[in-house]
XYZ file of C-alpha atoms in Angstrom:
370
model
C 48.151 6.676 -2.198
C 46.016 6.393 0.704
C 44.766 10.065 0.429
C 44.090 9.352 -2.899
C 41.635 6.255 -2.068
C 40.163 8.277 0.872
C 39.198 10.975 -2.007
C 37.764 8.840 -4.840
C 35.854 6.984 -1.979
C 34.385 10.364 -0.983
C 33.824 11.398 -4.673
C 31.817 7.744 -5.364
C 29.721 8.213 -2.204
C 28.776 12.027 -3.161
C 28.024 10.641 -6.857
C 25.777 8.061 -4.945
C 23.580 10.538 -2.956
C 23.557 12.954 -5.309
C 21.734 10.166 -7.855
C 19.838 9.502 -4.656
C 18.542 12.810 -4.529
C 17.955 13.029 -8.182
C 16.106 9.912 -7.931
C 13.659 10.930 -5.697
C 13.194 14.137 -7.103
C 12.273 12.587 -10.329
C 9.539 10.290 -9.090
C 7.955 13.272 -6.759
C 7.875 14.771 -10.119
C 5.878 11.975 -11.182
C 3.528 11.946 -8.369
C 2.859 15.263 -9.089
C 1.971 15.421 -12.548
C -0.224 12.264 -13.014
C -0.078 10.429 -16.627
C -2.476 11.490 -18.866
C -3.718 7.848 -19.397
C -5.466 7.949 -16.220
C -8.452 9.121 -17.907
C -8.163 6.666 -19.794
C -8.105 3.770 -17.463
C -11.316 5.110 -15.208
C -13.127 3.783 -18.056
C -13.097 0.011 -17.456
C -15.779 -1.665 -15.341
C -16.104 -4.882 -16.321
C -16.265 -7.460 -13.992
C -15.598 -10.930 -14.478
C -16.603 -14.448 -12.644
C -15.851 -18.430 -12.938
C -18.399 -20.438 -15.488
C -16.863 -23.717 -15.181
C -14.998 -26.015 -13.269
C -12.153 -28.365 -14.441
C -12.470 -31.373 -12.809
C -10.580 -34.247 -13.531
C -7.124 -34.481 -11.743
C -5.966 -35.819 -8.558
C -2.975 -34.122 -7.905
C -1.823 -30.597 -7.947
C -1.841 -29.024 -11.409
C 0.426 -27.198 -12.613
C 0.204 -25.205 -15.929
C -2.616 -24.903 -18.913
C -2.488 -24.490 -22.147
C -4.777 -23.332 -25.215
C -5.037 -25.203 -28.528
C -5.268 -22.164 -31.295
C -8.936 -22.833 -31.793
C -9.455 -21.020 -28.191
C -11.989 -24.368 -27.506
C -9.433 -26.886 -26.204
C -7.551 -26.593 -23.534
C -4.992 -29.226 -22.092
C -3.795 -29.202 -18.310
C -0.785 -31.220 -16.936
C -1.005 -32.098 -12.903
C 1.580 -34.476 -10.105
C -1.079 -37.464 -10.773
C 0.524 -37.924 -13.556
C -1.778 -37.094 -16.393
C -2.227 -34.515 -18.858
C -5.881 -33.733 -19.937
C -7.122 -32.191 -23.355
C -10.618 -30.030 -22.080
C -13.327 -28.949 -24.411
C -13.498 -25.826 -21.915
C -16.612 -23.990 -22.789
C -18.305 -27.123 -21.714
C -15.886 -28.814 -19.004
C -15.753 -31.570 -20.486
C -12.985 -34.572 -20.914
C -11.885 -34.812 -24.625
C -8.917 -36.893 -23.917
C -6.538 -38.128 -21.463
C -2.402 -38.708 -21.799
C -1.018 -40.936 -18.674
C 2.778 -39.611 -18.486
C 5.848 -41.745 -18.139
C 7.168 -39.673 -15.242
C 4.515 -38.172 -12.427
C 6.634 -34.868 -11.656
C 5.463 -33.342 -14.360
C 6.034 -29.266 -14.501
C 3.926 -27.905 -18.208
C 2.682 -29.287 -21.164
C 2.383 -27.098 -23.919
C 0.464 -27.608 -27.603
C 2.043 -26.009 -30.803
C 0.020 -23.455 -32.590
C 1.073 -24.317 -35.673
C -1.497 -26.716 -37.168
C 0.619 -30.043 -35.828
C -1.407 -31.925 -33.138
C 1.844 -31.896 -31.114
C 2.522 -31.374 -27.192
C 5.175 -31.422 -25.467
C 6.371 -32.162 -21.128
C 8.470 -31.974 -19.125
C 9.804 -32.055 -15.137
C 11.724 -33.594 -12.887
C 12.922 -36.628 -15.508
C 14.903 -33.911 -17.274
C 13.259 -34.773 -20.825
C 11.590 -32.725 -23.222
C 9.083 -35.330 -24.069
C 6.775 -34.950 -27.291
C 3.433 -36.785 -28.418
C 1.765 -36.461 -31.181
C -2.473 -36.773 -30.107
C -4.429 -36.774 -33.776
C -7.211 -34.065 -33.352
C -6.252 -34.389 -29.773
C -8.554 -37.150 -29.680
C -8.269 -40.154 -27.533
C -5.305 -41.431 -29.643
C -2.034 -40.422 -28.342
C 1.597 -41.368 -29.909
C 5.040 -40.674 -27.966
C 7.052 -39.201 -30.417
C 10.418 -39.017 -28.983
C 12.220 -37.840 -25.441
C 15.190 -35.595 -25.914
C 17.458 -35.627 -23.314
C 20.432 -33.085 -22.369
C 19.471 -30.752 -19.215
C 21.371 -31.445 -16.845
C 18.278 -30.287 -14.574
C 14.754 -30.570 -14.230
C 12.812 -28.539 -17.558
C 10.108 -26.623 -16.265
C 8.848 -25.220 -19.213
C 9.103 -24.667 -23.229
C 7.354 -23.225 -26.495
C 6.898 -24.435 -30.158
C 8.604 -22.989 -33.038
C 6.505 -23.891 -35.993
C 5.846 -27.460 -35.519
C 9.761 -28.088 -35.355
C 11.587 -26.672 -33.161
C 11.580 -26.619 -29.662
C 13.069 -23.855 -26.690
C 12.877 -25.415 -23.033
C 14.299 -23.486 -19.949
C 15.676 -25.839 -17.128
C 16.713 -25.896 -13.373
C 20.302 -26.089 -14.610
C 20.445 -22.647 -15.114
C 20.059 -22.751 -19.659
C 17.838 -22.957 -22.313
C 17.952 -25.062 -24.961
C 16.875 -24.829 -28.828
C 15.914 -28.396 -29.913
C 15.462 -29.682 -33.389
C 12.417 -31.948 -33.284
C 13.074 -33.521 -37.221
C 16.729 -35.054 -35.534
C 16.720 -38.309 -34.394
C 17.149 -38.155 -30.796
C 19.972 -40.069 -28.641
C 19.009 -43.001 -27.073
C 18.883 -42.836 -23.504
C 21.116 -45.818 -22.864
C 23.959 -43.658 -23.802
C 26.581 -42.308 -21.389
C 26.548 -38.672 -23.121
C 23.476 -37.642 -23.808
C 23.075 -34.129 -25.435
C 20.478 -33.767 -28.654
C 20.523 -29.613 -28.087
C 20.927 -27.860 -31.238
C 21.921 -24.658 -29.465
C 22.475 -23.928 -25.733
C 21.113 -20.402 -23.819
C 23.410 -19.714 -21.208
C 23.934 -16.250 -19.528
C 21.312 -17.362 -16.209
C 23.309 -17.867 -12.774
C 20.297 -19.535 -11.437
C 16.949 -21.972 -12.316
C 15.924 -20.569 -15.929
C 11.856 -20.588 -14.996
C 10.087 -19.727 -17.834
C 10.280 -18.592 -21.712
C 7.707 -16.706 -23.703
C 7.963 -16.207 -27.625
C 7.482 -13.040 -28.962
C 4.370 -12.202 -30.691
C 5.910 -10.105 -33.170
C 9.068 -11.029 -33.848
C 8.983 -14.756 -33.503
C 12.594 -16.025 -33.112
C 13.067 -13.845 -30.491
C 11.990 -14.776 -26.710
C 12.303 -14.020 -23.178
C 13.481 -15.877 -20.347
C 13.314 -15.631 -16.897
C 14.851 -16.871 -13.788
C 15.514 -17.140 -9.938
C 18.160 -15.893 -10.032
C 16.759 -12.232 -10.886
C 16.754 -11.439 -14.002
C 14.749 -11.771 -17.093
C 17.024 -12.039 -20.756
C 15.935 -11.616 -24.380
C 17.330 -13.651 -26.764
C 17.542 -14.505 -30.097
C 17.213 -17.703 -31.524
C 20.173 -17.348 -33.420
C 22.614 -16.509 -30.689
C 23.722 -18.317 -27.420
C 24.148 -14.823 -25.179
C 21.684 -12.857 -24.913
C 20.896 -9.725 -26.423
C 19.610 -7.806 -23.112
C 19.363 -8.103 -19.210
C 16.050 -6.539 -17.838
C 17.288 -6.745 -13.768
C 15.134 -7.100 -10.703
C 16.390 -5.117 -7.849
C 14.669 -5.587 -4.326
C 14.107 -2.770 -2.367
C 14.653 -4.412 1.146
C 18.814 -6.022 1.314
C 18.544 -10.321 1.534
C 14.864 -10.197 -0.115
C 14.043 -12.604 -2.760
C 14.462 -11.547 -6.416
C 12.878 -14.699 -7.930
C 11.265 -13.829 -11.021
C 8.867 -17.140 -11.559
C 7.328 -16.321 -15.209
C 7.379 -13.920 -17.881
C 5.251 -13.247 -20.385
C 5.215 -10.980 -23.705
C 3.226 -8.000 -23.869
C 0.522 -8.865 -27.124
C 2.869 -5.759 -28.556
C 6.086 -7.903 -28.173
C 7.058 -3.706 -26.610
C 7.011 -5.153 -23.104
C 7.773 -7.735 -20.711
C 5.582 -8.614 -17.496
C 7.081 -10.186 -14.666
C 5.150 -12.752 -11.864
C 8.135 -12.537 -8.651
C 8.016 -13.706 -5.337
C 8.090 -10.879 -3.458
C 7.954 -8.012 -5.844
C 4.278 -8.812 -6.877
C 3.863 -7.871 -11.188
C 6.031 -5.794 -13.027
C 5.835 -4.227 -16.549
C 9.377 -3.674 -18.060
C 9.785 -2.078 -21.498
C 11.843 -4.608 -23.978
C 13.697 -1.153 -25.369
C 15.150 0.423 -22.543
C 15.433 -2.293 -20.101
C 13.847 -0.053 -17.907
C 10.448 -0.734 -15.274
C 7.152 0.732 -16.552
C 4.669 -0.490 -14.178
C 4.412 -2.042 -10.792
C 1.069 -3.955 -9.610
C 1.593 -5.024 -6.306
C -0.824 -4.994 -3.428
C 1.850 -5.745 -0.685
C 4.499 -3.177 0.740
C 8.143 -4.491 0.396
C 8.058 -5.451 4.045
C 5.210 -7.479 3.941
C 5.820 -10.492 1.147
C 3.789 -13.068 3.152
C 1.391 -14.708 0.848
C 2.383 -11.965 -1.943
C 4.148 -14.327 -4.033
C 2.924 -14.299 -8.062
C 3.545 -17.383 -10.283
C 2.093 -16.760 -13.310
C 0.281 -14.222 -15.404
C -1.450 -13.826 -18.999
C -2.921 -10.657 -20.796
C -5.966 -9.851 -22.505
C -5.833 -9.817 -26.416
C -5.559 -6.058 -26.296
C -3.303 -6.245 -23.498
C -4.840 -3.675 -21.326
C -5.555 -6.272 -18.598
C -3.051 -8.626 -16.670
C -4.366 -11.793 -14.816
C -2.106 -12.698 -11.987
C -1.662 -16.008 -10.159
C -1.226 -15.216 -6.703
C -0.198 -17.644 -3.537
C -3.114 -16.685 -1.735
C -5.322 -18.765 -4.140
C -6.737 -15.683 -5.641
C -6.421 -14.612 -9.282
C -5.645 -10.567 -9.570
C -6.655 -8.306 -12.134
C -4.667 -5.211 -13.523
C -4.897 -2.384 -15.265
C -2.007 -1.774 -17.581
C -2.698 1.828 -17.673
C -2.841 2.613 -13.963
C 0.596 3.606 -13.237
C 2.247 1.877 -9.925
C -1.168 0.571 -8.960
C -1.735 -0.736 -5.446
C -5.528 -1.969 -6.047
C -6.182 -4.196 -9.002
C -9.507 -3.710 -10.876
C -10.681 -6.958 -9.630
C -9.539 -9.914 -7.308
C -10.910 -13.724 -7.865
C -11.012 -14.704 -4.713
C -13.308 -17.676 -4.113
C -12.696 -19.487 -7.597
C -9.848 -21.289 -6.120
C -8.465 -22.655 -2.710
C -5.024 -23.435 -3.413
C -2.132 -21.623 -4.837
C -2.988 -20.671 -8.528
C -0.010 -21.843 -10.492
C -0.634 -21.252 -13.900
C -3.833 -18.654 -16.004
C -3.727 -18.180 -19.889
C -5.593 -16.761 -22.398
C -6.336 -18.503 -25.730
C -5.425 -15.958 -28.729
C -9.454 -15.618 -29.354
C -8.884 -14.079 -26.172
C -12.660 -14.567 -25.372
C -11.782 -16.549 -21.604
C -9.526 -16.877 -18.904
C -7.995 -20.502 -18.191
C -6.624 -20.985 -14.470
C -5.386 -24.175 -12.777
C -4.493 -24.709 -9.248
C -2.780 -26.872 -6.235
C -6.018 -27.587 -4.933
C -6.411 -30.342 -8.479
C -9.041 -28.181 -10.341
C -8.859 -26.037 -13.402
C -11.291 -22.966 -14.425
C -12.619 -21.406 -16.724
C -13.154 -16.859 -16.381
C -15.551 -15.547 -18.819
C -16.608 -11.380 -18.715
């Protein structure tokens, strides 16, 4: 018996080096034979600057959002407010004083409905109604049953709900229901429950295409598509770090405009393109080697409308921008240094796709035009 474990032990660790070796044949291979869509990507030299500055809050802020007109723009921040923008002219359309002051997102629906919704450390989806997203604002309802914080959610029409909390699910809500009150001792008002995260579930992104499926990502490495329908999920794209006891965190993911791939914002990994088919890495945009993760951590990212460029949110208070088709790029295209001087939390892109929205720790949002 023993001779018998000695021998499969020596068969598993020649399989091992021998994929080793196959590995790294494979990616010289690579190296060697550059993609084609190089020429492709030498074309681009567009550069891009800040034409206005969000200034309103006083506290950190923490995410933006675009009404689907691509002119508003609301921003949530830790004073407590969220604030609807008319962002091609910085200015104040309307303000919504929150309940709770640990506020993590708000998000608008895109589906006609002058609907938001929050949420944070309170452990509420919370949803308002805000006619024309004027100065008239209406709480709608709180629906409770996270057993953790909720850090972040999208519309389904004008509803349905999908949240992603700190206790490790996410949760399909059913915004017609009545919701429980909060007096009672069980509180639960989730339609269906996502679980299949061993860690903090940190974002969700819809897909573009196929709209009741979406993406989820979380701390605890991974990033899992889903489909509304079912309470596993359907695939595991899996984060492996390169250097043993380094952080896998994956801290947002967003949908390729294709709904074909996934991009990932980690905290020491830098961006990563994964494709939704094979489960498999396409693209790595990361300035920092795997031994040096100081300031390299990303928390958020959006694409252009044709998807050929990704805006990252970096730590260092800069904003980076990729090329999609530069394969394992170490240098992005262009880096935003000075438009910000606090970690960038959040950037999106409204679906005109026309500007780039960014908000920060240091209280101020902005506003990227080509």
């Amino acid at each position: 018996m023993a001779e018998e474990k000695a021998e499969l032990k020596a068969r598993i660790k020649a399989s091992k080096d021998r994929v080793k070796v196959l590995s790294e044949q494979v990616q010289a291979a690579i190296k060697a034979k550059p993609s084609p869509l190089r020429a492709d990507a030498v074309g681009w030299s567009g550069r891009v600057k800040a034409k206005r500055k969000l200034a309103g809050h006083f506290g950190k802020v923490v995410s933006i959002t675009w009404a689907r007109d691509g002119v508003r723009a609301m921003t949530a921040a830790q004073d407590g407010n969220v604030i609807v923008w008319n962002a091609p002219h910085a200015k104040k359309a309307s303000l919504v004083p929150l309940k709770s002051s640990w506020v993590m997102f708000a998000e608008m629906t895109q589906d006609g409905a002058e609907l938001f919704a929050t949420g944070g450390l309170d452990n509420a989806a919370t949803i308002w109604r805000t006619p024309g997203l004027g100065n008239l604002h209406k709480l709608e309802g709180e629906w409770y049953g996270h057993e953790g914080y909720v850090c972040s959610a999208r519309f389904v029409g004008d509803s349905k709900l999908v949240t992603t909390s700190g206790d490790g699910t996410a949760a399909l809500w059913d915004l017609n229901k009545p919701q429980t009150r909060k007096t009672d001792k069980e509180i639960d008002d989730r339609v269906t429950i996502y679980r299949g995260h061993e860690k903090d579930v940190s974002s969700i992104d819809l897909d573009p295409i196929k709209t009741d499926n979406f993406v989820t990502s979380s701390t605890d490495g991974t990033c899992m598509l889903w489909s509304l329908s079912q309470p596993t999920p359907n695939a595991v794209m899996r984060l492996v770090a390169p250097i043993k006891r380094q952080h896998c965190d994956i801290n947002k993911a967003k949908f390729m405009p294709t709904g074909m791939a996934v991009a990932m914002a980690t905290e020491a990994r830098g961006a990563l393109l994964y494709d939704t088919r094979t489960r498999a890495p396409l693209n790595t945009f990361n300035v920092s080697t795997p031994a040096d993760v100081q300031d390299s951590a990303k928390y958020s990212l959006a694409f252009s409308k044709s998807g050929r460029l990704l805006f990252v949110a970096c730590e260092d208070s800069s904003i980076e921008i990729w090329d999609t088709l530069l394969p394992d790029a170490t240098k992005p295209l262009q880096t935003l240094a000075n438009v910000h001087t606090a970690r960038v939390t959040d950037v999106a892109v409204p679906a005109s796709g026309l500007c780039l929205g960014a908000v920060s720790w240091d209280t101020f949002g902005s506003v990227t035009n080509p």
